[in-house]
Short mmCIF file of N, CA and C in Angstrom, two decimals:
data_model
loop_
_atom_site.label_atom_id
_atom_site.label_comp_id
_atom_site.label_asym_id
_atom_site.label_seq_id
_atom_site.Cartn_x
_atom_site.Cartn_y
_atom_site.Cartn_z
N MET A 1063 9.83 -23.59 3.56
CA MET A 1063 9.15 -23.48 2.29
C MET A 1063 8.97 -22.02 1.90
N ALA A 1064 8.61 -21.19 2.88
CA ALA A 1064 8.38 -19.77 2.59
C ALA A 1064 9.66 -19.12 2.06
N ILE A 1065 10.80 -19.50 2.60
CA ILE A 1065 12.06 -18.91 2.14
C ILE A 1065 12.33 -19.29 0.69
N ALA A 1066 12.07 -20.52 0.34
CA ALA A 1066 12.27 -20.97 -1.05
C ALA A 1066 11.34 -20.21 -1.99
N LEU A 1067 10.09 -20.03 -1.58
CA LEU A 1067 9.14 -19.31 -2.43
C LEU A 1067 9.53 -17.85 -2.59
N LEU A 1068 9.96 -17.24 -1.49
CA LEU A 1068 10.40 -15.84 -1.57
C LEU A 1068 11.67 -15.69 -2.41
N THR A 1069 12.55 -16.66 -2.32
CA THR A 1069 13.76 -16.64 -3.13
C THR A 1069 13.41 -16.72 -4.61
N LEU A 1070 12.47 -17.57 -4.95
CA LEU A 1070 12.00 -17.69 -6.33
C LEU A 1070 11.39 -16.37 -6.81
N ALA A 1071 10.58 -15.73 -5.97
CA ALA A 1071 9.97 -14.45 -6.34
C ALA A 1071 11.02 -13.36 -6.47
N LEU A 1072 12.02 -13.37 -5.59
CA LEU A 1072 13.10 -12.38 -5.68
C LEU A 1072 13.90 -12.57 -6.97
N LEU A 1073 14.24 -13.82 -7.29
CA LEU A 1073 14.97 -14.09 -8.54
C LEU A 1073 14.16 -13.65 -9.76
N GLY A 1074 12.86 -13.91 -9.73
CA GLY A 1074 12.01 -13.50 -10.84
C GLY A 1074 11.95 -11.99 -10.98
N THR A 1075 11.84 -11.29 -9.87
CA THR A 1075 11.78 -9.82 -9.90
C THR A 1075 13.11 -9.23 -10.37
N LEU A 1076 14.21 -9.76 -9.87
CA LEU A 1076 15.53 -9.28 -10.32
C LEU A 1076 15.75 -9.58 -11.80
N SER A 1077 15.32 -10.75 -12.24
CA SER A 1077 15.50 -11.07 -13.66
C SER A 1077 14.59 -10.23 -14.54
N LEU A 1078 13.43 -9.83 -14.03
CA LEU A 1078 12.57 -8.91 -14.78
C LEU A 1078 13.26 -7.56 -14.93
N GLY A 1079 13.89 -7.09 -13.86
CA GLY A 1079 14.64 -5.84 -13.94
C GLY A 1079 15.78 -5.92 -14.94
N ALA A 1080 16.50 -7.04 -14.94
CA ALA A 1080 17.58 -7.22 -15.90
C ALA A 1080 17.04 -7.29 -17.33
N THR A 1081 15.92 -7.98 -17.50
CA THR A 1081 15.29 -8.08 -18.82
C THR A 1081 14.89 -6.70 -19.33
N LEU A 1082 14.37 -5.88 -18.42
CA LEU A 1082 13.99 -4.52 -18.80
C LEU A 1082 15.22 -3.75 -19.29
N GLY A 1083 16.31 -3.88 -18.57
CA GLY A 1083 17.54 -3.21 -18.99
C GLY A 1083 18.05 -3.70 -20.34
N ILE A 1084 18.00 -5.01 -20.54
CA ILE A 1084 18.43 -5.60 -21.82
C ILE A 1084 17.55 -5.09 -22.96
N GLY A 1085 16.27 -4.85 -22.65
CA GLY A 1085 15.33 -4.39 -23.68
C GLY A 1085 15.73 -3.07 -24.32
N TYR A 1086 16.42 -2.23 -23.58
CA TYR A 1086 16.85 -0.96 -24.15
C TYR A 1086 17.96 -1.12 -25.18
N GLY A 1087 18.57 -2.30 -25.24
CA GLY A 1087 19.58 -2.58 -26.25
C GLY A 1087 19.01 -3.21 -27.50
N VAL A 1088 17.74 -3.53 -27.51
CA VAL A 1088 17.12 -4.22 -28.66
C VAL A 1088 17.27 -3.44 -29.97
N PRO A 1089 17.12 -2.12 -29.99
CA PRO A 1089 17.30 -1.42 -31.26
C PRO A 1089 18.70 -1.56 -31.86
N LEU A 1090 19.66 -2.01 -31.08
CA LEU A 1090 21.04 -2.13 -31.56
C LEU A 1090 21.28 -3.35 -32.44
N GLY A 1091 20.41 -4.37 -32.32
CA GLY A 1091 20.64 -5.53 -33.18
C GLY A 1091 19.88 -6.76 -32.78
N ALA A 1092 19.96 -7.77 -33.64
CA ALA A 1092 19.22 -9.01 -33.45
C ALA A 1092 19.72 -9.81 -32.25
N ALA A 1093 20.99 -9.73 -31.95
CA ALA A 1093 21.53 -10.47 -30.81
C ALA A 1093 20.91 -9.98 -29.51
N ALA A 1094 20.72 -8.67 -29.40
CA ALA A 1094 20.09 -8.11 -28.20
C ALA A 1094 18.63 -8.55 -28.11
N MET A 1095 17.98 -8.65 -29.26
CA MET A 1095 16.58 -9.09 -29.26
C MET A 1095 16.47 -10.53 -28.77
N LYS A 1096 17.38 -11.39 -29.23
CA LYS A 1096 17.37 -12.78 -28.81
C LYS A 1096 17.59 -12.88 -27.30
N THR A 1097 18.56 -12.14 -26.80
CA THR A 1097 18.85 -12.15 -25.37
C THR A 1097 17.66 -11.62 -24.57
N HIS A 1098 17.07 -10.53 -25.06
CA HIS A 1098 15.91 -9.94 -24.39
C HIS A 1098 14.75 -10.94 -24.35
N PHE A 1099 14.49 -11.61 -25.45
CA PHE A 1099 13.39 -12.58 -25.51
C PHE A 1099 13.63 -13.73 -24.53
N LEU A 1100 14.83 -14.29 -24.54
CA LEU A 1100 15.12 -15.41 -23.65
C LEU A 1100 15.06 -15.00 -22.18
N ALA A 1101 15.56 -13.80 -21.88
CA ALA A 1101 15.48 -13.30 -20.51
C ALA A 1101 14.03 -13.06 -20.11
N ALA A 1102 13.23 -12.53 -21.03
CA ALA A 1102 11.81 -12.30 -20.76
C ALA A 1102 11.08 -13.61 -20.52
N LEU A 1103 11.41 -14.62 -21.31
CA LEU A 1103 10.79 -15.92 -21.13
C LEU A 1103 11.14 -16.49 -19.76
N GLY A 1104 12.39 -16.38 -19.38
CA GLY A 1104 12.83 -16.88 -18.07
C GLY A 1104 12.21 -16.12 -16.91
N SER A 1105 12.22 -14.79 -16.98
CA SER A 1105 11.66 -14.01 -15.87
C SER A 1105 10.15 -14.18 -15.77
N THR A 1106 9.48 -14.30 -16.91
CA THR A 1106 8.03 -14.54 -16.90
C THR A 1106 7.73 -15.89 -16.24
N THR A 1107 8.48 -16.89 -16.60
CA THR A 1107 8.29 -18.22 -16.02
C THR A 1107 8.51 -18.19 -14.51
N LEU A 1108 9.61 -17.57 -14.09
CA LEU A 1108 9.92 -17.49 -12.66
C LEU A 1108 8.83 -16.75 -11.89
N LEU A 1109 8.39 -15.61 -12.41
CA LEU A 1109 7.40 -14.82 -11.69
C LEU A 1109 6.03 -15.50 -11.64
N VAL A 1110 5.62 -16.11 -12.73
CA VAL A 1110 4.33 -16.80 -12.72
C VAL A 1110 4.38 -17.98 -11.74
N MET A 1111 5.48 -18.72 -11.76
CA MET A 1111 5.61 -19.83 -10.82
C MET A 1111 5.63 -19.32 -9.38
N ALA A 1112 6.44 -18.33 -9.10
CA ALA A 1112 6.61 -17.85 -7.73
C ALA A 1112 5.30 -17.35 -7.14
N HIS A 1113 4.63 -16.44 -7.84
CA HIS A 1113 3.42 -15.85 -7.28
C HIS A 1113 2.29 -16.88 -7.20
N SER A 1114 2.19 -17.75 -8.17
CA SER A 1114 1.17 -18.81 -8.13
C SER A 1114 1.44 -19.77 -6.98
N PHE A 1115 2.69 -20.18 -6.82
CA PHE A 1115 3.05 -21.12 -5.75
C PHE A 1115 2.80 -20.50 -4.38
N ILE A 1116 3.10 -19.22 -4.24
CA ILE A 1116 2.87 -18.55 -2.96
C ILE A 1116 1.38 -18.51 -2.64
N MET A 1117 0.57 -18.22 -3.64
CA MET A 1117 -0.88 -18.20 -3.42
C MET A 1117 -1.38 -19.60 -3.02
N PHE A 1118 -0.91 -20.62 -3.71
CA PHE A 1118 -1.32 -21.99 -3.38
C PHE A 1118 -0.81 -22.41 -2.00
N PHE A 1119 0.38 -21.98 -1.65
CA PHE A 1119 0.94 -22.28 -0.32
C PHE A 1119 0.06 -21.67 0.77
N LEU A 1120 -0.35 -20.42 0.57
CA LEU A 1120 -1.22 -19.77 1.56
C LEU A 1120 -2.58 -20.46 1.65
N ILE A 1121 -3.09 -20.90 0.52
CA ILE A 1121 -4.36 -21.64 0.54
C ILE A 1121 -4.19 -22.95 1.31
N ALA A 1122 -3.14 -23.68 1.02
CA ALA A 1122 -2.92 -24.98 1.67
C ALA A 1122 -2.69 -24.85 3.17
N THR A 1123 -1.89 -23.89 3.59
CA THR A 1123 -1.67 -23.73 5.03
C THR A 1123 -2.94 -23.26 5.72
N GLY A 1124 -3.73 -22.44 5.04
CA GLY A 1124 -5.01 -22.00 5.60
C GLY A 1124 -5.96 -23.16 5.81
N VAL A 1125 -6.02 -24.06 4.85
CA VAL A 1125 -6.89 -25.24 4.97
C VAL A 1125 -6.40 -26.12 6.12
N GLU A 1126 -5.11 -26.32 6.20
CA GLU A 1126 -4.56 -27.17 7.26
C GLU A 1126 -4.83 -26.57 8.64
N LEU A 1127 -4.64 -25.26 8.78
CA LEU A 1127 -4.91 -24.61 10.07
C LEU A 1127 -6.39 -24.67 10.41
N LYS A 1128 -7.25 -24.49 9.42
CA LYS A 1128 -8.70 -24.55 9.64
C LYS A 1128 -9.10 -25.96 10.11
N ASP A 1129 -8.56 -26.97 9.46
CA ASP A 1129 -8.87 -28.35 9.85
C ASP A 1129 -8.37 -28.66 11.26
N MET A 1130 -7.17 -28.21 11.58
CA MET A 1130 -6.61 -28.44 12.91
C MET A 1130 -7.47 -27.72 13.96
N GLU A 1131 -7.86 -26.52 13.64
CA GLU A 1131 -8.69 -25.71 14.55
C GLU A 1131 -10.04 -26.39 14.80
N LYS A 1132 -10.62 -26.91 13.74
CA LYS A 1132 -11.92 -27.59 13.85
C LYS A 1132 -11.78 -28.88 14.66
N ALA A 1133 -10.73 -29.64 14.38
CA ALA A 1133 -10.53 -30.92 15.07
C ALA A 1133 -10.31 -30.75 16.57
N HIS A 1134 -9.68 -29.65 16.96
CA HIS A 1134 -9.36 -29.43 18.36
C HIS A 1134 -10.34 -28.49 19.06
N GLY A 1135 -11.33 -28.01 18.32
CA GLY A 1135 -12.35 -27.15 18.93
C GLY A 1135 -11.82 -25.81 19.40
N TRP A 1136 -10.96 -25.18 18.62
CA TRP A 1136 -10.35 -23.92 19.00
C TRP A 1136 -11.14 -22.69 18.57
N GLY A 1137 -12.27 -22.86 17.94
CA GLY A 1137 -13.00 -21.70 17.42
C GLY A 1137 -12.62 -21.45 15.97
N ASP A 1138 -12.60 -20.18 15.58
CA ASP A 1138 -12.25 -19.88 14.18
C ASP A 1138 -11.22 -18.76 14.04
N SER A 1139 -10.42 -18.55 15.05
CA SER A 1139 -9.42 -17.49 15.02
C SER A 1139 -8.39 -17.68 13.91
N PHE A 1140 -7.89 -18.90 13.76
CA PHE A 1140 -6.88 -19.16 12.73
C PHE A 1140 -7.47 -18.98 11.34
N ARG A 1141 -8.69 -19.46 11.15
CA ARG A 1141 -9.36 -19.31 9.84
C ARG A 1141 -9.50 -17.84 9.48
N ARG A 1142 -9.97 -17.04 10.42
CA ARG A 1142 -10.15 -15.62 10.14
C ARG A 1142 -8.82 -14.92 9.83
N ARG A 1143 -7.78 -15.29 10.56
CA ARG A 1143 -6.47 -14.66 10.33
C ARG A 1143 -5.84 -15.09 9.01
N THR A 1144 -6.03 -16.35 8.62
CA THR A 1144 -5.48 -16.76 7.32
C THR A 1144 -6.24 -16.10 6.17
N ILE A 1145 -7.52 -15.90 6.34
CA ILE A 1145 -8.29 -15.19 5.30
C ILE A 1145 -7.79 -13.75 5.19
N ALA A 1146 -7.51 -13.12 6.32
CA ALA A 1146 -6.99 -11.75 6.29
C ALA A 1146 -5.62 -11.70 5.61
N LEU A 1147 -4.77 -12.70 5.87
CA LEU A 1147 -3.46 -12.73 5.23
C LEU A 1147 -3.59 -12.85 3.72
N LYS A 1148 -4.47 -13.75 3.28
CA LYS A 1148 -4.68 -13.92 1.84
C LYS A 1148 -5.24 -12.65 1.22
N GLY A 1149 -6.09 -11.95 1.94
CA GLY A 1149 -6.65 -10.70 1.43
C GLY A 1149 -5.61 -9.61 1.23
N ARG A 1150 -4.51 -9.69 1.98
CA ARG A 1150 -3.44 -8.71 1.82
C ARG A 1150 -2.56 -8.98 0.61
N VAL A 1151 -2.50 -10.23 0.14
CA VAL A 1151 -1.56 -10.55 -0.93
C VAL A 1151 -2.24 -10.98 -2.24
N PHE A 1152 -3.39 -11.61 -2.18
CA PHE A 1152 -4.00 -12.14 -3.40
C PHE A 1152 -4.34 -11.08 -4.44
N PRO A 1153 -4.92 -9.93 -4.08
CA PRO A 1153 -5.24 -8.95 -5.13
C PRO A 1153 -4.01 -8.44 -5.88
N ILE A 1154 -2.95 -8.07 -5.17
CA ILE A 1154 -1.76 -7.54 -5.84
C ILE A 1154 -1.01 -8.65 -6.57
N ALA A 1155 -1.02 -9.86 -6.03
CA ALA A 1155 -0.35 -10.97 -6.72
C ALA A 1155 -1.08 -11.31 -8.02
N THR A 1156 -2.40 -11.27 -7.99
CA THR A 1156 -3.17 -11.54 -9.21
C THR A 1156 -2.92 -10.47 -10.25
N LEU A 1157 -2.92 -9.21 -9.82
CA LEU A 1157 -2.62 -8.12 -10.75
C LEU A 1157 -1.22 -8.28 -11.35
N THR A 1158 -0.27 -8.63 -10.52
CA THR A 1158 1.10 -8.82 -11.00
C THR A 1158 1.19 -9.97 -12.00
N LEU A 1159 0.51 -11.06 -11.72
CA LEU A 1159 0.49 -12.18 -12.68
C LEU A 1159 -0.08 -11.73 -14.03
N LEU A 1160 -1.15 -10.97 -14.00
CA LEU A 1160 -1.75 -10.49 -15.24
C LEU A 1160 -0.80 -9.53 -15.98
N LEU A 1161 -0.14 -8.65 -15.24
CA LEU A 1161 0.80 -7.72 -15.86
C LEU A 1161 1.99 -8.45 -16.47
N VAL A 1162 2.50 -9.44 -15.76
CA VAL A 1162 3.65 -10.20 -16.28
C VAL A 1162 3.29 -10.88 -17.60
N MET A 1163 2.13 -11.52 -17.62
CA MET A 1163 1.73 -12.21 -18.85
C MET A 1163 1.42 -11.22 -19.98
N ALA A 1164 0.74 -10.12 -19.66
CA ALA A 1164 0.42 -9.12 -20.68
C ALA A 1164 1.70 -8.49 -21.23
N ASN A 1165 2.66 -8.25 -20.36
CA ASN A 1165 3.92 -7.66 -20.80
C ASN A 1165 4.65 -8.58 -21.77
N PHE A 1166 4.67 -9.87 -21.46
CA PHE A 1166 5.34 -10.82 -22.34
C PHE A 1166 4.64 -10.87 -23.71
N ILE A 1167 3.32 -10.92 -23.69
CA ILE A 1167 2.57 -10.98 -24.94
C ILE A 1167 2.73 -9.69 -25.76
N LEU A 1168 2.65 -8.56 -25.09
CA LEU A 1168 2.79 -7.29 -25.81
C LEU A 1168 4.22 -7.04 -26.28
N GLY A 1169 5.17 -7.77 -25.71
CA GLY A 1169 6.54 -7.69 -26.23
C GLY A 1169 6.59 -8.15 -27.67
N ALA A 1170 5.87 -9.20 -27.98
CA ALA A 1170 5.81 -9.67 -29.37
C ALA A 1170 5.13 -8.63 -30.26
N ALA A 1171 4.09 -7.99 -29.72
CA ALA A 1171 3.40 -6.95 -30.49
C ALA A 1171 4.32 -5.76 -30.75
N ALA A 1172 5.14 -5.42 -29.79
CA ALA A 1172 6.10 -4.32 -29.98
C ALA A 1172 7.17 -4.72 -30.99
N HIS A 1173 7.60 -5.97 -30.95
CA HIS A 1173 8.61 -6.44 -31.88
C HIS A 1173 8.11 -6.41 -33.33
N THR A 1174 6.85 -6.75 -33.52
CA THR A 1174 6.29 -6.75 -34.89
C THR A 1174 5.73 -5.38 -35.28
N ARG A 1175 5.89 -4.40 -34.39
CA ARG A 1175 5.44 -3.02 -34.63
C ARG A 1175 3.91 -2.89 -34.66
N ALA A 1176 3.22 -3.85 -34.07
CA ALA A 1176 1.76 -3.75 -33.95
C ALA A 1176 1.37 -2.69 -32.91
N ILE A 1177 2.25 -2.49 -31.92
CA ILE A 1177 2.08 -1.40 -30.96
C ILE A 1177 3.40 -0.65 -30.87
N PRO A 1178 3.36 0.61 -30.44
CA PRO A 1178 4.62 1.34 -30.29
C PRO A 1178 5.47 0.74 -29.16
N PRO A 1179 6.76 0.74 -29.31
CA PRO A 1179 7.63 0.17 -28.27
C PRO A 1179 7.47 0.83 -26.90
N TRP A 1180 7.11 2.12 -26.88
CA TRP A 1180 6.96 2.80 -25.59
C TRP A 1180 5.82 2.20 -24.76
N VAL A 1181 4.81 1.62 -25.41
CA VAL A 1181 3.70 0.99 -24.67
C VAL A 1181 4.25 -0.23 -23.92
N HIS A 1182 5.05 -1.01 -24.59
CA HIS A 1182 5.66 -2.18 -23.96
C HIS A 1182 6.61 -1.75 -22.84
N ALA A 1183 7.38 -0.70 -23.08
CA ALA A 1183 8.31 -0.21 -22.06
C ALA A 1183 7.56 0.30 -20.82
N LEU A 1184 6.49 1.05 -21.05
CA LEU A 1184 5.69 1.56 -19.93
C LEU A 1184 5.08 0.41 -19.13
N LEU A 1185 4.57 -0.59 -19.83
CA LEU A 1185 4.01 -1.76 -19.16
C LEU A 1185 5.10 -2.52 -18.41
N ALA A 1186 6.29 -2.58 -18.97
CA ALA A 1186 7.40 -3.27 -18.31
C ALA A 1186 7.76 -2.59 -16.99
N TRP A 1187 7.82 -1.27 -16.99
CA TRP A 1187 8.13 -0.55 -15.75
C TRP A 1187 7.00 -0.72 -14.73
N SER A 1188 5.77 -0.71 -15.21
CA SER A 1188 4.62 -0.94 -14.31
C SER A 1188 4.67 -2.35 -13.73
N THR A 1189 5.04 -3.31 -14.54
CA THR A 1189 5.14 -4.69 -14.09
C THR A 1189 6.25 -4.84 -13.06
N LEU A 1190 7.37 -4.18 -13.28
CA LEU A 1190 8.47 -4.24 -12.31
C LEU A 1190 8.04 -3.61 -10.98
N ALA A 1191 7.34 -2.49 -11.03
CA ALA A 1191 6.86 -1.86 -9.80
C ALA A 1191 5.87 -2.76 -9.07
N ALA A 1192 4.95 -3.35 -9.80
CA ALA A 1192 3.97 -4.26 -9.19
C ALA A 1192 4.66 -5.50 -8.62
N SER A 1193 5.65 -6.03 -9.32
CA SER A 1193 6.38 -7.20 -8.84
C SER A 1193 7.13 -6.89 -7.55
N THR A 1194 7.70 -5.71 -7.48
CA THR A 1194 8.44 -5.31 -6.28
C THR A 1194 7.48 -5.16 -5.09
N LEU A 1195 6.34 -4.51 -5.32
CA LEU A 1195 5.34 -4.37 -4.26
C LEU A 1195 4.81 -5.73 -3.83
N THR A 1196 4.55 -6.59 -4.78
CA THR A 1196 4.04 -7.93 -4.48
C THR A 1196 5.07 -8.71 -3.67
N LEU A 1197 6.33 -8.63 -4.05
CA LEU A 1197 7.38 -9.32 -3.31
C LEU A 1197 7.42 -8.85 -1.86
N TYR A 1198 7.30 -7.55 -1.65
CA TYR A 1198 7.31 -7.00 -0.29
C TYR A 1198 6.11 -7.52 0.50
N ARG A 1199 4.93 -7.48 -0.11
CA ARG A 1199 3.72 -7.96 0.58
C ARG A 1199 3.82 -9.45 0.88
N GLU A 1200 4.33 -10.22 -0.07
CA GLU A 1200 4.48 -11.66 0.15
C GLU A 1200 5.46 -11.93 1.29
N TYR A 1201 6.52 -11.15 1.35
CA TYR A 1201 7.50 -11.28 2.44
C TYR A 1201 6.81 -11.08 3.78
N ARG A 1202 6.04 -10.03 3.89
CA ARG A 1202 5.33 -9.73 5.14
C ARG A 1202 4.30 -10.82 5.47
N VAL A 1203 3.49 -11.19 4.50
CA VAL A 1203 2.42 -12.16 4.73
C VAL A 1203 2.97 -13.55 5.04
N LEU A 1204 4.01 -13.97 4.33
CA LEU A 1204 4.58 -15.29 4.62
C LEU A 1204 5.22 -15.32 6.00
N GLY A 1205 5.79 -14.22 6.43
CA GLY A 1205 6.31 -14.14 7.80
C GLY A 1205 5.19 -14.28 8.82
N ASP A 1206 4.09 -13.55 8.59
CA ASP A 1206 2.94 -13.65 9.48
C ASP A 1206 2.34 -15.06 9.45
N ASN A 1207 2.32 -15.65 8.27
CA ASN A 1207 1.80 -17.02 8.13
C ASN A 1207 2.67 -18.01 8.91
N ASN A 1208 3.98 -17.85 8.85
CA ASN A 1208 4.88 -18.73 9.61
C ASN A 1208 4.64 -18.58 11.11
N ARG A 1209 4.41 -17.34 11.57
CA ARG A 1209 4.13 -17.13 12.99
C ARG A 1209 2.80 -17.78 13.39
N LEU A 1210 1.84 -17.74 12.49
CA LEU A 1210 0.54 -18.38 12.74
C LEU A 1210 0.70 -19.90 12.85
N ILE A 1211 1.50 -20.47 11.96
CA ILE A 1211 1.75 -21.92 12.00
C ILE A 1211 2.46 -22.29 13.31
N ALA A 1212 3.43 -21.48 13.71
CA ALA A 1212 4.14 -21.74 14.96
C ALA A 1212 3.19 -21.64 16.16
N GLU A 1213 2.30 -20.65 16.13
CA GLU A 1213 1.32 -20.50 17.21
C GLU A 1213 0.41 -21.71 17.30
N ALA A 1214 -0.03 -22.22 16.16
CA ALA A 1214 -0.89 -23.42 16.14
C ALA A 1214 -0.13 -24.63 16.67
N GLY A 1215 1.16 -24.72 16.33
CA GLY A 1215 1.97 -25.84 16.82
C GLY A 1215 2.13 -25.80 18.32
N VAL A 1216 2.37 -24.62 18.87
CA VAL A 1216 2.49 -24.48 20.32
C VAL A 1216 1.17 -24.81 21.00
N LYS A 1217 0.09 -24.32 20.42
CA LYS A 1217 -1.24 -24.57 20.99
C LYS A 1217 -1.56 -26.07 20.97
N ARG A 1218 -1.18 -26.71 19.88
CA ARG A 1218 -1.46 -28.16 19.76
C ARG A 1218 -0.63 -28.96 20.77
N ARG A 1219 0.65 -28.59 20.90
CA ARG A 1219 1.52 -29.31 21.84
C ARG A 1219 1.11 -29.07 23.30
N SER A 1220 0.54 -27.90 23.57
CA SER A 1220 0.16 -27.59 24.95
C SER A 1220 -1.16 -28.25 25.34
N GLY A 1221 -1.88 -28.78 24.35
CA GLY A 1221 -3.14 -29.46 24.66
C GLY A 1221 -4.30 -28.50 24.84
N ALA A 1222 -4.18 -27.29 24.35
CA ALA A 1222 -5.25 -26.30 24.49
C ALA A 1222 -6.47 -26.71 23.69
N GLY A 1223 -7.62 -26.45 24.22
CA GLY A 1223 -8.86 -26.73 23.50
C GLY A 1223 -9.57 -27.93 24.06
N PRO A 1224 -10.88 -27.92 24.02
CA PRO A 1224 -11.66 -29.00 24.63
C PRO A 1224 -11.56 -30.33 23.91
N ALA A 1225 -11.24 -30.33 22.63
CA ALA A 1225 -11.26 -31.59 21.88
C ALA A 1225 -9.88 -32.19 21.69
N PHE A 1226 -8.93 -31.81 22.53
CA PHE A 1226 -7.57 -32.31 22.37
C PHE A 1226 -7.50 -33.81 22.69
N ARG A 1227 -6.88 -34.53 21.76
CA ARG A 1227 -6.66 -35.98 21.96
C ARG A 1227 -5.18 -36.25 21.66
N PRO A 1228 -4.43 -36.73 22.65
CA PRO A 1228 -3.00 -36.99 22.42
C PRO A 1228 -2.75 -38.08 21.42
#
């Protein structure tokens, strides 16, 4: 599951980069504007889905590990570690989600000349940088999360803990 989520985030980040490049052709004509808009819509959709799904995946695996830990009387090591993992990714992922949505909305404002185009361009570059950083953090955290899940599986199969029931 983590690989699928990371692939979705990578596709979204790459498509955001392509959309940014297409945006520089917008002054050349209406066809470029249409392409830029459709690419922006697609990359926004991909990025919002990817980062939201990753956050929900981390929440769900954390709950499952906490429940397993409680049922088997293992203490709270898994709960504390999943909270730490979420703390490493949730702030930057939330910021990235906000930037992605703001960038899409301000694109319309730039198109109607309500704001200067350079504001939208600056926000687009900031969004791409945040998306890249978020993708890297998600890669690291999802890897650590997979190792945590594997550790819990080994512990469960080995019968560790006072409340183990086969």
